[in-house]
Structure formats: structure tokens, C-alpha cells
Short mmCIF file of C-alpha atoms and ligand atoms in Angstrom, two decimals:
data_model
loop_
_atom_site.label_atom_id
_atom_site.label_comp_id
_atom_site.label_asym_id
_atom_site.label_seq_id
_atom_site.Cartn_x
_atom_site.Cartn_y
_atom_site.Cartn_z
CA MET W 4 -29.48 61.43 25.84
CA VAL W 5 -27.74 58.13 26.27
CA ALA W 6 -30.31 56.30 24.16
CA ALA W 7 -29.81 58.59 21.18
CA VAL W 8 -26.07 58.25 21.36
CA SER W 9 -26.25 54.48 21.46
CA VAL W 10 -28.52 54.26 18.42
CA LEU W 11 -26.39 56.69 16.46
CA LEU W 12 -23.31 54.64 17.27
CA VAL W 13 -25.00 51.48 16.04
CA GLU W 14 -26.11 53.23 12.87
CA SER W 15 -22.72 54.70 12.13
CA THR W 16 -21.00 51.37 12.81
CA ARG W 17 -23.23 49.68 10.27
CA GLN W 18 -22.81 52.49 7.79
CA PHE W 19 -19.09 52.38 8.16
CA PHE W 20 -18.99 48.63 7.92
CA GLY W 21 -21.04 48.25 4.86
CA SER W 22 -23.47 50.52 3.22
CA ILE W 23 -23.29 50.88 -0.51
CA MET W 24 -24.97 54.25 -0.59
CA ALA W 25 -23.62 55.42 2.75
CA LEU W 26 -23.08 58.97 1.62
CA ARG W 27 -26.43 59.46 0.04
CA PHE W 28 -28.24 58.22 3.10
CA ARG W 29 -26.06 59.46 5.90
CA ALA W 30 -28.13 62.55 6.77
CA LEU W 31 -31.34 60.56 6.53
CA THR W 32 -29.95 57.87 8.80
CA LEU W 33 -28.90 60.37 11.42
CA ILE W 34 -32.39 61.81 11.50
CA ALA W 35 -33.92 58.31 11.57
CA GLY W 36 -31.54 57.38 14.39
CA VAL W 37 -32.71 60.28 16.54
CA LEU W 38 -36.36 59.49 15.82
CA LEU W 39 -35.78 55.84 16.69
CA ALA W 40 -34.16 56.85 19.96
CA VAL W 41 -37.17 58.92 20.87
CA ALA W 42 -39.89 56.64 19.54
CA GLY W 43 -38.69 53.09 19.73
CA PRO W 44 -36.75 50.53 21.72
CA CYS W 45 -32.99 50.50 21.29
CA LEU W 46 -30.69 47.70 20.36
CA ALA W 47 -28.54 46.38 23.19
CA ASP W 48 -25.52 48.43 24.18
CA ASP W 49 -23.19 46.25 22.11
CA ALA W 50 -22.40 47.94 18.81
CA ILE W 51 -22.77 44.70 16.85
CA PRO W 52 -26.15 42.98 17.15
CA THR W 53 -26.86 39.34 16.38
CA PRO W 54 -29.11 38.72 13.35
CA GLU W 55 -31.91 37.83 15.79
CA GLU W 56 -31.49 41.08 17.75
CA TYR W 57 -31.42 43.11 14.56
CA ALA W 58 -34.46 41.33 13.10
CA GLU W 59 -36.44 41.91 16.27
CA HIS W 60 -35.36 45.55 16.42
CA VAL W 61 -36.84 46.19 12.97
CA GLY W 62 -40.16 44.55 13.79
CA GLY W 63 -39.60 40.84 13.26
CA ALA W 64 -37.88 40.74 9.88
CA PRO W 65 -37.32 37.29 8.35
CA ILE W 66 -33.87 35.74 8.70
CA LEU W 67 -32.75 33.52 5.83
CA ARG W 68 -30.25 30.79 6.72
CA PRO W 69 -27.29 30.06 4.44
CA GLY W 70 -28.60 28.64 1.15
CA GLU W 71 -32.16 29.93 1.58
CA LEU W 72 -31.74 33.23 -0.26
CA LYS W 73 -32.56 33.46 -3.96
CA LEU W 74 -32.25 36.60 -6.06
CA ASP W 75 -34.01 36.40 -9.42
CA GLY W 76 -33.94 32.61 -9.16
CA ARG W 77 -30.25 32.35 -8.26
CA GLN W 78 -29.22 30.89 -4.93
CA GLN W 79 -26.99 33.27 -2.98
CA VAL W 80 -24.41 32.09 -0.50
CA CYS W 81 -21.95 34.04 1.62
CA GLY W 82 -20.16 31.38 3.63
CA GLN W 83 -22.26 30.61 6.71
CA ARG W 84 -23.69 34.13 6.95
CA PRO W 85 -27.46 34.55 7.24
CA THR W 86 -29.37 37.39 5.55
CA VAL W 87 -32.00 39.53 7.27
CA ILE W 88 -34.74 40.70 4.90
CA ASP W 89 -35.53 44.22 6.09
CA LYS W 90 -38.10 46.22 4.12
CA SER W 91 -37.39 49.27 6.31
CA LEU W 92 -33.62 49.40 5.64
CA ASP W 93 -32.55 52.84 4.42
CA ASP W 94 -30.39 51.31 1.70
CA TYR W 95 -30.34 48.45 -0.80
CA GLY W 96 -28.09 46.33 1.34
CA ALA W 97 -25.90 46.53 4.42
CA ALA W 98 -23.65 44.35 6.49
CA TYR W 99 -22.84 43.83 10.11
CA PRO W 100 -19.97 41.52 10.96
CA GLY W 101 -21.60 38.07 10.83
CA PHE W 102 -24.69 38.78 8.73
CA LEU W 103 -26.06 40.64 5.72
CA ILE W 104 -29.17 42.78 5.38
CA LEU W 105 -31.14 43.27 2.16
CA ASN W 106 -34.05 45.57 1.39
CA PRO W 107 -36.32 43.61 -1.01
CA LYS W 108 -38.39 46.69 -1.90
CA LEU W 109 -35.37 48.59 -3.21
CA LEU W 110 -33.77 45.52 -4.80
CA ASP W 111 -36.95 44.98 -6.82
CA ARG W 112 -36.14 48.19 -8.70
CA VAL W 113 -32.74 47.13 -10.04
CA SER W 114 -31.62 44.64 -12.69
CA THR W 115 -30.33 41.16 -11.91
CA PRO W 116 -26.60 41.92 -12.21
CA VAL W 117 -27.00 44.96 -9.92
CA LYS W 118 -28.91 42.84 -7.36
CA LEU W 119 -26.26 40.12 -7.40
CA TRP W 120 -23.51 42.72 -7.16
CA ILE W 121 -25.13 44.34 -4.12
CA TYR W 122 -25.30 40.98 -2.35
CA ALA W 123 -21.72 40.15 -3.34
CA HIS W 124 -20.54 43.59 -2.19
CA GLU W 125 -22.09 43.10 1.26
CA CYS W 126 -20.58 39.62 1.32
CA GLY W 127 -17.23 41.19 0.48
CA HIS W 128 -17.45 43.19 3.71
CA GLN W 129 -17.81 39.90 5.60
CA PHE W 130 -14.54 38.56 4.30
CA ARG W 131 -12.51 41.67 3.48
CA GLY W 132 -13.62 44.26 6.08
CA PRO W 133 -15.07 47.76 5.87
CA ASP W 134 -13.23 49.15 2.85
CA GLU W 135 -15.69 49.95 0.02
CA GLU W 136 -13.25 49.57 -2.86
CA THR W 137 -12.13 46.19 -1.58
CA ALA W 138 -15.75 45.03 -1.24
CA ASP W 139 -16.47 46.29 -4.79
CA CYS W 140 -13.47 44.39 -6.12
CA PHE W 141 -14.46 41.22 -4.28
CA ALA W 142 -17.94 41.49 -5.78
CA VAL W 143 -16.97 41.93 -9.43
CA GLN W 144 -14.32 39.23 -9.28
CA ARG W 145 -16.86 36.87 -7.71
CA GLY W 146 -19.32 37.78 -10.46
CA ARG W 147 -16.80 37.06 -13.18
CA ARG W 148 -15.76 33.78 -11.55
CA GLN W 149 -19.35 32.62 -11.04
CA GLY W 150 -20.39 33.74 -14.51
CA TRP W 151 -23.18 36.18 -13.63
CA LEU W 152 -21.30 39.38 -14.37
CA THR W 153 -20.53 40.46 -17.94
CA GLU W 154 -19.08 43.74 -19.20
CA GLY W 155 -22.66 44.84 -19.87
CA GLY W 156 -23.62 44.03 -16.28
CA LEU W 157 -20.68 46.08 -15.08
CA ASP W 158 -22.00 49.01 -17.12
CA GLU W 159 -25.34 48.67 -15.32
CA ILE W 160 -23.59 48.69 -11.94
CA CYS W 161 -21.62 51.79 -12.93
CA LYS W 162 -24.82 53.55 -13.93
CA PHE W 163 -26.39 52.50 -10.63
CA ILE W 164 -23.62 53.97 -8.44
CA SER W 165 -22.86 57.03 -10.57
CA PRO W 166 -24.93 59.50 -8.48
CA ALA W 167 -22.87 58.75 -5.34
CA LYS W 168 -20.78 61.78 -4.46
CA GLY W 169 -17.19 61.55 -3.30
CA SER W 170 -15.73 62.72 0.00
CA SER W 171 -12.49 62.26 1.89
CA MET W 172 -13.70 58.84 3.07
CA HIS W 173 -15.73 57.64 0.11
CA LEU W 174 -14.65 57.74 -3.47
CA SER W 175 -17.20 58.96 -5.95
CA GLY W 176 -19.19 56.55 -8.09
CA SER W 177 -17.02 57.09 -11.13
CA HIS W 178 -13.82 56.36 -9.23
CA ARG W 179 -15.33 53.22 -7.76
CA CYS W 180 -16.39 52.22 -11.21
CA GLU W 181 -12.93 52.74 -12.69
CA TYR W 182 -11.46 50.59 -9.94
CA MET W 183 -14.07 47.88 -10.45
CA ARG W 184 -13.31 47.70 -14.16
CA LYS W 185 -9.65 47.17 -13.31
CA CYS W 186 -10.53 44.47 -10.79
CA TYR W 187 -12.85 42.78 -13.26
CA ALA W 188 -10.10 42.60 -15.86
CA ASP W 189 -7.42 41.53 -13.38
CA PRO W 190 -6.93 37.73 -13.46
CA SER W 191 -5.36 37.72 -9.97
CA ILE W 192 -7.81 37.62 -7.09
CA ARG W 193 -7.50 40.43 -4.57
ZN1 ZN I 12 -20.08 48.68 1.24
#
């Protein structure tokens, strides 16, 4: 099935590029990908959709232009990147090269510093590439610099990611946390 393969490729590209809880949701996403291939229209053959293509694919999700996004009253900016608000996303946030995706339903369940960290993490993928640790580091250093991330906030983030299990490709939550604490304390920007 060509259609199934193409959807799975798109899904795995996005997961690889920027999903905070990639491990936890991988199996679910694979199943969802197969169901999508059977039940719904596919994205174009290109692995990287435009924000408009993605938004249409998920049923007409809103696209927020740079400067339009607020999280708990704070304006969020990631260069010129727009954010697609996707209530059906299988994760809190995700990133394709060129735009970010947030799930407002899941974000509603977490505290402000965790929300801002998720956005900053996905933004980190825009500027630093697919590596999770690097995106984590980008996010906590941005939080420190912009003043929204305290040591207490970092504790909340660590609690949030602690259930994530490690694998050869993804470090476990506690390892990520250890690395983020180092980054947070490091005055040089990585
Ligand atoms: Zn990520």
C-alpha cells in the first residue's frame, strides 16, 4: 500500500524531527498512521508539508502567524515560524521544518513553565535541528534568558518528562533532565 507507506513516512519524519514524547506515542502514531491511510486523504508525497497543507490535512486547524500566539498571557515568538493549533495532535507539541504544532487540549493540563518549555523546545528544533538534547538545552537557556524559567520551573519540567523511557535513540527523562540542569546553569549559550 503506497498510501500507507507515505503517511508513515510523514509521521516518522515529524516524530524524528520534533516530538517531545516521541517514544511514548510511537506505537500509537504507527497505528493512527495506518488508520489514516485507510480512512482519510493523505498529505502530498513530499515528506515536509507547508503549514497550510498540514492544517488542511487535520481538518482545517487554525494557523497562528508570528506574534499571534499567547500561552498563559505570554506572547510566543519563534523567528518567523507560524504555529498550527491542532487539537488532534498525538502529542503536546511537534515541529516540522518551518512551523510548529501545538495541541491546546494537552497543553491545558500542564503548568505555565512546562507550556513555555514545550513551545521553546519545538522552536529549538527549528534552529538547532532534530536532536532532542539540543532542543531541550535551547529551551531552558531561552527560558533563563527571557526570565520565565526558574529552578522551580525546571523541577516541574523534569517531573513532566520523567515517565519517558530511554532507548538507543532517545535518552530517558532523567538523563534529559540532568542535561537540562547543566544547560540551565551554563552561562555560555549552546
Ligand atoms: Zn523534540
